[in-house]
Amino acid sequence: LGSGSFWSFMHYRKAAKNPFKDDELLYYAHQVISGILFLHEKGISHRDIKSANIVLDGNLSVDRYYSSVKLC
């Protein structure tokens, strides 16, 4: 699975009957919160944060994580 939205990734995992593990959820939550904090430090409010606007960039690594998570 290549780059795409977190929404697509969630539905892919659901269809594959491969639910997220706690460490995976914590990783992605941390990445998103870090991005929101960065934006807020710059005086920017996103206003439309949802799974479809979270982009997973790069390839899925051996340890099940994407190389970067971006807000768009």
C-alpha positions as protocol buffer text, in pm:
chain_id: "A"
residue {
  index: 1
  type: LEU
  ca { x: 0 y: 0 z: 0 }
}
residue {
  index: 2
  type: GLY
  ca { x: 155 y: 333 z: -107 }
}
residue {
  index: 3
  type: SER
  ca { x: 78 y: 690 z: -13 }
}
residue {
  index: 4
  type: GLY
  ca { x: -279 y: 795 z: 52 }
}
residue {
  index: 5
  type: SER
  ca { x: -518 y: 933 z: 308 }
}
residue {
  index: 6
  type: PHE
  ca { x: -554 y: 793 z: 656 }
}
residue {
  index: 7
  type: TRP
  ca { x: -922 y: 739 z: 574 }
}
residue {
  index: 8
  type: SER
  ca { x: -825 y: 501 z: 290 }
}
residue {
  index: 9
  type: PHE
  ca { x: -573 y: 328 z: 515 }
}
residue {
  index: 10
  type: MET
  ca { x: -835 y: 273 z: 788 }
}
residue {
  index: 11
  type: HIS
  ca { x: -1079 y: 119 z: 540 }
}
residue {
  index: 12
  type: TYR
  ca { x: -805 y: -98 z: 389 }
}
residue {
  index: 13
  type: ARG
  ca { x: -717 y: -229 z: 735 }
}
residue {
  index: 14
  type: LYS
  ca { x: -1085 y: -289 z: 816 }
}
residue {
  index: 15
  type: ALA
  ca { x: -1140 y: -484 z: 493 }
}
residue {
  index: 16
  type: ALA
  ca { x: -826 y: -689 z: 561 }
}
residue {
  index: 17
  type: LYS
  ca { x: -956 y: -764 z: 913 }
}
residue {
  index: 18
  type: ASN
  ca { x: -629 y: -625 z: 1047 }
}
residue {
  index: 19
  type: PRO
  ca { x: -722 y: -378 z: 1324 }
}
residue {
  index: 20
  type: PHE
  ca { x: -477 y: -119 z: 1449 }
}
residue {
  index: 21
  type: LYS
  ca { x: -266 y: -207 z: 1748 }
}
residue {
  index: 22
  type: ASP
  ca { x: -231 y: 40 z: 2036 }
}
residue {
  index: 23
  type: ASP
  ca { x: 125 y: 138 z: 1942 }
}
residue {
  index: 24
  type: GLU
  ca { x: 16 y: 216 z: 1586 }
}
residue {
  index: 25
  type: LEU
  ca { x: -271 y: 437 z: 1702 }
}
residue {
  index: 26
  type: LEU
  ca { x: -39 y: 621 z: 1941 }
}
residue {
  index: 27
  type: TYR
  ca { x: 215 y: 677 z: 1661 }
}
residue {
  index: 28
  type: TYR
  ca { x: -40 y: 829 z: 1422 }
}
residue {
  index: 29
  type: ALA
  ca { x: -211 y: 1032 z: 1697 }
}
residue {
  index: 30
  type: HIS
  ca { x: 126 y: 1174 z: 1801 }
}
residue {
  index: 31
  type: GLN
  ca { x: 211 y: 1266 z: 1442 }
}
residue {
  index: 32
  type: VAL
  ca { x: -122 y: 1445 z: 1390 }
}
residue {
  index: 33
  type: ILE
  ca { x: -103 y: 1628 z: 1723 }
}
residue {
  index: 34
  type: SER
  ca { x: 255 y: 1738 z: 1645 }
}
residue {
  index: 35
  type: GLY
  ca { x: 135 y: 1877 z: 1313 }
}
residue {
  index: 36
  type: ILE
  ca { x: -153 y: 2065 z: 1476 }
}
residue {
  index: 37
  type: LEU
  ca { x: 80 y: 2209 z: 1741 }
}
residue {
  index: 38
  type: PHE
  ca { x: 320 y: 2325 z: 1469 }
}
residue {
  index: 39
  type: LEU
  ca { x: 39 y: 2500 z: 1284 }
}
residue {
  index: 40
  type: HIS
  ca { x: -91 y: 2664 z: 1602 }
}
residue {
  index: 41
  type: GLU
  ca { x: 259 y: 2791 z: 1687 }
}
residue {
  index: 42
  type: LYS
  ca { x: 255 y: 2964 z: 1346 }
}
residue {
  index: 43
  type: GLY
  ca { x: -89 y: 3115 z: 1417 }
}
residue {
  index: 44
  type: ILE
  ca { x: -268 y: 2883 z: 1174 }
}
residue {
  index: 45
  type: SER
  ca { x: -593 y: 2700 z: 1245 }
}
residue {
  index: 46
  type: HIS
  ca { x: -667 y: 2403 z: 1019 }
}
residue {
  index: 47
  type: ARG
  ca { x: -1051 y: 2408 z: 1047 }
}
residue {
  index: 48
  type: ASP
  ca { x: -1107 y: 2077 z: 863 }
}
residue {
  index: 49
  type: ILE
  ca { x: -913 y: 1804 z: 1039 }
}
residue {
  index: 50
  type: LYS
  ca { x: -1047 y: 1464 z: 941 }
}
residue {
  index: 51
  type: SER
  ca { x: -903 y: 1131 z: 835 }
}
residue {
  index: 52
  type: ALA
  ca { x: -941 y: 1217 z: 464 }
}
residue {
  index: 53
  type: ASN
  ca { x: -715 y: 1523 z: 518 }
}
residue {
  index: 54
  type: ILE
  ca { x: -436 y: 1328 z: 685 }
}
residue {
  index: 55
  type: VAL
  ca { x: -195 y: 1207 z: 420 }
}
residue {
  index: 56
  type: LEU
  ca { x: 34 y: 910 z: 480 }
}
residue {
  index: 57
  type: ASP
  ca { x: 342 y: 964 z: 271 }
}
residue {
  index: 58
  type: GLY
  ca { x: 594 y: 706 z: 157 }
}
residue {
  index: 59
  type: ASN
  ca { x: 576 y: 331 z: 179 }
}
residue {
  index: 60
  type: LEU
  ca { x: 457 y: 121 z: 467 }
}
residue {
  index: 61
  type: SER
  ca { x: 769 y: 13 z: 654 }
}
residue {
  index: 62
  type: VAL
  ca { x: 846 y: -327 z: 800 }
}
residue {
  index: 63
  type: ASP
  ca { x: 728 y: -207 z: 1143 }
}
residue {
  index: 64
  type: ARG
  ca { x: 387 y: -105 z: 995 }
}
residue {
  index: 65
  type: TYR
  ca { x: 444 y: 273 z: 999 }
}
residue {
  index: 66
  type: TYR
  ca { x: 445 y: 523 z: 715 }
}
residue {
  index: 67
  type: SER
  ca { x: 752 y: 743 z: 690 }
}
residue {
  index: 68
  type: SER
  ca { x: 557 y: 1067 z: 735 }
}
residue {
  index: 69
  type: VAL
  ca { x: 211 y: 1190 z: 821 }
}
residue {
  index: 70
  type: LYS
  ca { x: 93 y: 1523 z: 679 }
}
residue {
  index: 71
  type: LEU
  ca { x: -211 y: 1743 z: 729 }
}
residue {
  index: 72
  type: CYS
  ca { x: -362 y: 1888 z: 414 }
}
